[in-house]
CSV table of C-alpha atoms in Angstrom, one decimal:
chain,number,residue,atom,x,y,z
A,86,MET,CA,127.9,-47.2,-47.7
A,87,GLU,CA,127.7,-46.6,-44.0
A,88,THR,CA,130.6,-45.2,-42.0
A,89,SER,CA,131.8,-48.5,-40.5
A,90,LYS,CA,131.8,-50.2,-43.9
A,91,THR,CA,133.7,-47.2,-45.4
A,92,THR,CA,136.2,-47.3,-42.5
A,93,LYS,CA,136.7,-51.1,-43.0
A,94,LYS,CA,137.3,-50.7,-46.7
A,95,LEU,CA,139.8,-47.8,-46.1
A,96,ILE,CA,141.7,-50.0,-43.6
A,97,ILE,CA,141.7,-53.0,-46.0
A,98,ALA,CA,142.9,-50.7,-48.9
A,99,ALA,CA,145.8,-49.4,-46.7
A,100,LEU,CA,146.7,-52.9,-45.7
A,101,MET,CA,146.6,-54.1,-49.3
A,102,ALA,CA,148.8,-51.2,-50.4
A,103,ALA,CA,151.3,-52.2,-47.6
A,104,PHE,CA,151.1,-55.9,-48.7
A,105,THR,CA,151.6,-54.9,-52.3
A,106,CYS,CA,154.7,-53.0,-51.3
A,107,ILE,CA,156.1,-55.8,-49.2
A,108,ALA,CA,155.3,-58.5,-51.8
A,109,THR,CA,157.1,-56.4,-54.5
A,110,MET,CA,160.1,-55.9,-52.3
A,111,ILE,CA,160.5,-59.2,-50.4
A,112,ILE,CA,161.4,-61.6,-53.3
A,113,LYS,CA,163.1,-59.8,-56.3
A,114,LEU,CA,164.6,-61.8,-59.1
A,115,PRO,CA,166.8,-59.4,-61.1
A,116,THR,CA,166.5,-59.3,-64.8
A,117,PRO,CA,169.2,-58.5,-67.4
A,118,THR,CA,167.3,-55.3,-68.2
A,119,PHE,CA,168.0,-53.9,-64.7
A,120,GLY,CA,164.4,-54.5,-63.5
A,121,TYR,CA,163.2,-57.4,-61.4
A,122,ILE,CA,160.5,-60.0,-61.4
A,123,HIS,CA,158.5,-59.9,-58.1
A,124,LEU,CA,155.3,-61.3,-56.5
A,125,GLY,CA,153.6,-57.9,-56.2
A,126,ASP,CA,151.5,-58.2,-59.3
A,127,GLY,CA,149.4,-60.8,-57.6
A,128,LEU,CA,148.6,-58.3,-55.0
A,129,VAL,CA,148.0,-55.6,-57.6
A,130,LEU,CA,145.3,-57.8,-59.2
A,131,LEU,CA,143.8,-58.6,-55.8
A,132,CYS,CA,143.5,-55.0,-55.0
A,133,GLY,CA,141.3,-54.4,-58.1
A,134,VAL,CA,139.3,-57.6,-57.5
A,135,VAL,CA,138.7,-57.1,-53.7
A,136,LEU,CA,138.4,-53.3,-53.5
A,137,GLY,CA,136.9,-52.5,-56.9
A,138,PRO,CA,138.4,-50.5,-59.7
A,139,VAL,CA,138.9,-47.1,-58.0
A,140,ALA,CA,140.0,-48.0,-54.5
A,141,GLY,CA,141.9,-51.0,-55.9
A,142,ALA,CA,143.7,-48.8,-58.4
A,143,LEU,CA,144.8,-46.4,-55.7
A,144,SER,CA,145.8,-49.1,-53.3
A,145,ALA,CA,147.9,-51.0,-56.0
A,146,GLY,CA,149.4,-47.8,-57.4
A,147,ILE,CA,150.5,-46.5,-54.0
A,148,GLY,CA,151.8,-49.8,-52.7
A,149,SER,CA,153.8,-50.4,-55.9
A,150,MET,CA,155.1,-46.9,-56.1
A,151,PHE,CA,156.4,-47.1,-52.5
A,152,ALA,CA,158.2,-50.4,-53.4
A,153,ASP,CA,160.0,-48.6,-56.2
A,154,ILE,CA,160.9,-45.7,-53.9
A,155,PHE,CA,162.2,-47.9,-51.1
A,156,SER,CA,164.1,-50.1,-53.5
A,157,GLY,CA,166.0,-47.2,-55.1
A,158,TYR,CA,164.0,-47.1,-58.4
A,159,ILE,CA,162.7,-43.5,-57.7
A,160,SER,CA,162.8,-42.5,-61.4
A,161,TRP,CA,160.3,-45.4,-62.0
A,162,ALA,CA,157.9,-44.5,-59.2
A,163,PRO,CA,155.6,-42.1,-61.0
A,164,ALA,CA,155.2,-44.5,-64.0
A,165,THR,CA,154.8,-47.5,-61.6
A,166,PHE,CA,152.0,-45.7,-59.8
A,167,LEU,CA,150.1,-45.0,-63.0
A,168,ILE,CA,150.8,-48.4,-64.6
A,169,LYS,CA,149.9,-50.5,-61.5
A,170,ALA,CA,146.9,-48.4,-60.8
A,171,LEU,CA,145.7,-49.0,-64.4
A,172,THR,CA,146.5,-52.7,-64.1
A,173,ALA,CA,144.4,-53.0,-60.9
A,174,GLY,CA,141.7,-50.6,-62.0
A,175,ILE,CA,141.1,-52.3,-65.4
A,176,GLY,CA,141.5,-55.8,-64.0
A,177,GLY,CA,139.0,-55.0,-61.1
A,178,LEU,CA,136.6,-53.3,-63.5
A,179,LEU,CA,136.6,-56.3,-65.9
A,180,PHE,CA,136.2,-58.7,-63.0
A,181,ARG,CA,133.2,-56.8,-61.8
A,182,LEU,CA,131.7,-56.8,-65.3
A,183,LEU,CA,132.3,-60.5,-65.6
A,184,LYS,CA,130.9,-61.1,-62.1
A,185,THR,CA,127.3,-61.4,-63.3
A,186,LYS,CA,128.4,-64.5,-65.2
A,187,ILE,CA,130.5,-65.8,-62.3
A,188,LYS,CA,128.5,-68.4,-60.4
A,189,SER,CA,131.0,-71.1,-59.6
A,190,THR,CA,134.6,-71.2,-58.3
A,191,TYR,CA,135.7,-72.3,-61.8
A,192,ALA,CA,133.9,-69.4,-63.5
A,193,ARG,CA,135.4,-67.0,-60.9
A,194,SER,CA,138.9,-68.4,-61.7
A,195,ALA,CA,138.2,-67.8,-65.4
A,196,GLY,CA,137.1,-64.2,-64.6
A,197,ILE,CA,140.4,-63.7,-62.7
A,198,ILE,CA,142.4,-65.1,-65.7
A,199,ILE,CA,140.6,-63.0,-68.3
A,200,SER,CA,140.7,-59.8,-66.2
A,201,GLY,CA,144.3,-60.5,-65.2
A,202,LEU,CA,145.5,-61.1,-68.7
A,203,ILE,CA,144.1,-57.8,-69.9
A,204,GLY,CA,145.3,-55.9,-66.7
A,205,GLU,CA,148.8,-57.4,-67.0
A,206,ALA,CA,148.9,-56.6,-70.8
A,207,ILE,CA,148.5,-53.0,-69.7
A,208,MET,CA,151.4,-53.4,-67.4
A,209,VAL,CA,153.6,-54.9,-70.1
A,210,VAL,CA,152.7,-52.2,-72.6
A,211,GLY,CA,153.0,-49.4,-70.0
A,212,TYR,CA,156.5,-50.3,-68.9
A,213,PHE,CA,157.6,-50.8,-72.5
A,214,LEU,CA,156.4,-47.3,-73.4
A,215,TYR,CA,157.8,-45.7,-70.3
A,216,GLU,CA,161.2,-47.4,-70.8
A,217,ALA,CA,161.3,-46.5,-74.5
A,218,GLY,CA,160.5,-42.8,-73.7
A,219,LEU,CA,163.1,-42.8,-70.8
A,220,ALA,CA,165.8,-44.3,-73.1
A,221,ALA,CA,164.9,-41.8,-75.9
A,222,PHE,CA,165.1,-38.9,-73.4
A,223,ALA,CA,168.4,-40.1,-72.0
A,224,SER,CA,169.9,-40.3,-75.5
A,225,GLY,CA,169.2,-36.7,-76.3
A,226,GLY,CA,165.5,-36.2,-77.0
A,227,PHE,CA,162.4,-37.5,-78.7
A,228,THR,CA,163.7,-37.7,-82.2
A,229,LYS,CA,162.5,-40.5,-84.4
A,230,ALA,CA,165.9,-42.2,-84.2
A,231,ALA,CA,166.0,-41.9,-80.4
A,232,LEU,CA,162.5,-43.2,-80.0
A,233,LEU,CA,163.2,-46.2,-82.3
A,234,ALA,CA,166.5,-46.9,-80.4
A,235,GLY,CA,164.6,-46.6,-77.1
A,236,ALA,CA,161.9,-49.0,-78.3
A,237,ALA,CA,164.5,-51.5,-79.5
A,238,SER,CA,166.3,-51.5,-76.2
A,239,SER,CA,163.0,-51.6,-74.2
A,240,ALA,CA,161.7,-54.6,-76.1
A,241,ALA,CA,164.2,-56.8,-74.1
A,242,GLY,CA,162.1,-56.2,-71.0
A,243,ILE,CA,158.9,-57.5,-72.5
A,244,PRO,CA,159.4,-61.2,-71.8
A,245,PHE,CA,160.3,-60.6,-68.2
A,246,ASN,CA,157.2,-58.4,-67.7
A,247,ILE,CA,155.1,-61.1,-69.3
A,248,VAL,CA,156.5,-63.7,-66.8
A,249,GLN,CA,155.8,-61.3,-63.9
A,250,GLY,CA,152.2,-60.8,-65.1
A,251,VAL,CA,151.6,-64.6,-65.4
A,252,VAL,CA,153.1,-65.1,-61.9
A,253,GLY,CA,150.8,-62.3,-60.7
A,254,ILE,CA,147.7,-64.0,-62.1
A,255,VAL,CA,148.7,-67.3,-60.5
A,256,ILE,CA,149.2,-65.6,-57.1
A,257,CYS,CA,145.9,-63.9,-57.4
A,258,LEU,CA,144.2,-67.3,-58.2
A,259,VAL,CA,145.8,-68.8,-55.1
A,260,LEU,CA,145.1,-66.0,-52.7
A,261,LEU,CA,141.6,-65.1,-53.7
A,262,PRO,CA,140.0,-68.3,-52.1
A,263,VAL,CA,141.8,-67.5,-48.9
A,264,LEU,CA,140.5,-63.9,-48.9
A,265,LEU,CA,137.0,-65.1,-49.6
A,266,LYS,CA,136.9,-66.7,-46.2
A,267,ILE,CA,136.8,-63.2,-44.7
A,268,SER,CA,133.1,-62.2,-44.6
A,269,ASP,CA,133.5,-58.5,-45.5
A,270,ILE,CA,135.8,-59.3,-48.4
A,271,ARG,CA,133.5,-62.1,-49.6
A,272,GLU,CA,130.6,-59.6,-49.5
A,273,TRP,CA,132.5,-57.0,-51.5
A,274,ILE,CA,133.5,-59.5,-54.2
A,275,LEU,CA,130.3,-61.4,-54.5
A,276,GLU,CA,127.8,-58.7,-53.9
């Protein structure tokens, strides 16, 4: 990739990280599990689709991590970085793999849905495991009883994370056609 294309991609990655952070912070619907449902997962998936698995993972992870830091969820920031990076990276990789079969707008939407469902499943499982481990650690250690109690208390967050993931897929489906109007992004996605 020539220097100007590399520079453009770096700038877009930084902008997408910032947009991911803002989308995560701007509208937050608190959940009974002390988390929140937000619009950021749509941008997380877009990062993977637009930038590819590696740059998309970094952009999504950094943007989401900063949203946690700025929102006072600092203890979640390292896990959020990893979980959102995996969500974008796997989603972006699957979208790229499916891209050879994507010839129409409808097929592209199906690719987003399939890659989004798998990426968001990683998010749901990732937060469940982290929260279960955090709860076990807070209750005195990683004994079998503490881990089971942590898993039981963490299960309450699963439905809210599923809703967040579905909303993320819908947002990605809505925003992707808009981004495809930008020639460089269209080239990156459709090349």
